[in-house]
Coordinates of C-alpha atoms in Angstrom, one line a residue:
M1 CA -9.4 -27.9 -179.9
N2 CA -8.7 -30.9 -177.8
F3 CA -9.6 -34.2 -179.4
Y4 CA -9.8 -37.7 -177.6
T5 CA -9.3 -41.0 -179.2
I6 CA -12.2 -43.5 -178.0
G7 CA -9.5 -45.2 -175.6
Q8 CA -8.7 -41.8 -174.0
L9 CA -12.4 -40.8 -174.0
A10 CA -13.5 -43.9 -172.2
K11 CA -10.6 -43.6 -169.6
Q12 CA -11.5 -40.1 -168.8
V13 CA -15.1 -41.2 -168.0
N14 CA -13.9 -44.7 -166.6
I15 CA -16.1 -46.7 -169.1
S16 CA -15.4 -49.2 -171.7
T17 CA -14.7 -48.3 -175.4
D18 CA -17.6 -50.8 -176.1
T19 CA -20.0 -48.6 -174.0
V20 CA -18.8 -45.5 -175.9
R21 CA -19.4 -47.2 -179.2
M22 CA -22.9 -48.3 -178.1
Y23 CA -23.9 -44.8 -176.8
E24 CA -22.7 -43.6 -180.2
K25 CA -24.7 -46.4 -182.0
I26 CA -28.1 -45.5 -179.9
K27 CA -27.2 -41.8 -180.7
L28 CA -26.9 -40.6 -176.9
I29 CA -23.5 -39.2 -178.1
E30 CA -22.9 -37.6 -181.8
K31 CA -20.7 -39.5 -184.2
P32 CA -17.3 -38.1 -184.1
S33 CA -15.1 -36.8 -186.6
R34 CA -12.4 -39.0 -188.2
G35 CA -8.8 -38.0 -188.3
I36 CA -6.4 -38.5 -191.1
N37 CA -5.8 -41.9 -189.6
H38 CA -9.6 -42.6 -189.8
Y39 CA -9.7 -42.9 -185.8
R40 CA -12.6 -41.3 -184.2
Q41 CA -11.8 -37.9 -182.6
Y42 CA -14.0 -37.0 -179.8
D43 CA -14.3 -33.5 -178.5
Q44 CA -14.9 -31.8 -175.2
K45 CA -18.7 -31.8 -175.8
A46 CA -18.6 -35.7 -176.2
L47 CA -16.6 -35.9 -172.9
L48 CA -19.2 -33.7 -171.1
R49 CA -22.0 -35.6 -172.6
L50 CA -20.5 -39.1 -171.4
K51 CA -20.0 -37.6 -167.8
F52 CA -23.6 -36.4 -167.8
I53 CA -24.9 -39.9 -169.0
K54 CA -22.6 -41.7 -166.4
R55 CA -23.8 -39.4 -163.4
A56 CA -27.5 -39.9 -164.6
K57 CA -27.0 -43.7 -164.6
G58 CA -25.6 -43.5 -161.2
I59 CA -28.7 -42.0 -160.0
G60 CA -31.0 -44.5 -161.6
F61 CA -31.8 -43.3 -164.7
T62 CA -32.2 -45.6 -167.7
L63 CA -30.7 -45.1 -171.2
K64 CA -34.1 -44.3 -172.5
E65 CA -34.9 -41.8 -169.7
I66 CA -31.3 -40.2 -170.3
S67 CA -32.2 -39.9 -174.0
E68 CA -35.3 -38.1 -173.1
L69 CA -33.5 -35.9 -170.6
L70 CA -31.1 -34.8 -173.3
A71 CA -33.9 -34.1 -175.8
L72 CA -35.6 -31.9 -173.3
K73 CA -32.1 -30.1 -172.7
T74 CA -31.8 -29.4 -176.5
T75 CA -35.5 -28.8 -177.5
S76 CA -37.7 -27.6 -174.7
L77 CA -38.5 -24.1 -173.8
H78 CA -39.6 -25.4 -170.4
T79 CA -36.7 -27.6 -169.6
C80 CA -36.4 -27.2 -165.9
E81 CA -40.2 -27.9 -165.4
N82 CA -40.1 -30.9 -167.6
V83 CA -37.0 -32.3 -166.2
R84 CA -38.4 -31.8 -162.6
K85 CA -41.4 -33.7 -163.7
Q86 CA -39.4 -36.6 -165.2
T87 CA -37.2 -36.6 -161.9
E88 CA -40.4 -36.7 -159.7
V89 CA -41.6 -39.7 -161.7
K90 CA -38.2 -41.6 -161.3
L91 CA -38.4 -40.8 -157.6
H92 CA -41.8 -42.3 -157.3
L93 CA -40.7 -45.3 -159.0
I94 CA -37.8 -45.6 -156.7
E95 CA -39.9 -45.2 -153.6
D96 CA -42.1 -48.1 -154.9
K97 CA -39.0 -50.3 -155.5
L98 CA -38.0 -49.3 -152.0
N99 CA -41.3 -50.3 -150.6
E100 CA -41.2 -53.8 -152.4
L101 CA -37.8 -54.4 -151.1
Q102 CA -38.7 -53.7 -147.6
R103 CA -41.8 -56.2 -148.1
L104 CA -39.2 -58.7 -149.3
K105 CA -36.9 -58.1 -146.3
I106 CA -39.7 -58.8 -144.0
A107 CA -40.6 -61.9 -145.8
L108 CA -37.0 -63.2 -145.7
D109 CA -36.4 -62.1 -142.2
G110 CA -39.7 -64.4 -141.2
L111 CA -38.3 -67.3 -143.3
I112 CA -34.8 -67.1 -141.3
S113 CA -36.5 -66.6 -138.1
S114 CA -38.6 -69.7 -138.7
C115 CA -35.5 -71.7 -139.4
H116 CA -33.8 -70.6 -136.2
N117 CA -36.9 -71.5 -134.2
S118 CA -37.1 -75.1 -135.5
Q119 CA -35.9 -77.9 -133.6
N120 CA -36.2 -80.2 -136.6
N121 CA -32.9 -80.5 -138.4
K122 CA -34.2 -83.1 -140.9
E123 CA -36.9 -80.8 -142.6
C124 CA -35.8 -77.3 -143.3
P125 CA -38.7 -74.9 -142.4
I126 CA -37.9 -72.5 -145.2
L127 CA -38.4 -75.0 -147.9
T128 CA -41.6 -76.2 -146.2
L129 CA -43.1 -72.7 -146.2
L130 CA -42.1 -72.0 -149.7
E131 CA -43.9 -75.2 -150.8
Q132 CA -47.2 -74.3 -149.0
E133 CA -49.9 -72.4 -151.2
T134 CA -50.4 -69.0 -150.0
D135 CA -51.3 -65.8 -151.6
T136 CA -48.2 -63.5 -151.7

């Protein structure tokens, strides 16, 4: 069986050793066995788990959500349906964030536009607009 030290494992996944230790501490990965030298010895299962975590984080899942996905994988009889539902919830959250970001972009574009349209170099229209009391 192939074993990895924490450094080798971290390098394989392109994360820090501190991140590996943290994932171990919060139980996203199992505590590894220890060799004669008392170094952690991670197996292929740990490598695959870390790659899963990194990919899930890359598409926006939080560590808590990843933990829930992993729990579904190991304990649920209806894994696919439950994971799909959780993924749909995540998609809706991202869509909400995108809408909010689009609203922010429009607001910032308006502020920048007011600055370009201003002939007065002494007072900044952006600062003036931000000082005004309006409902946002």
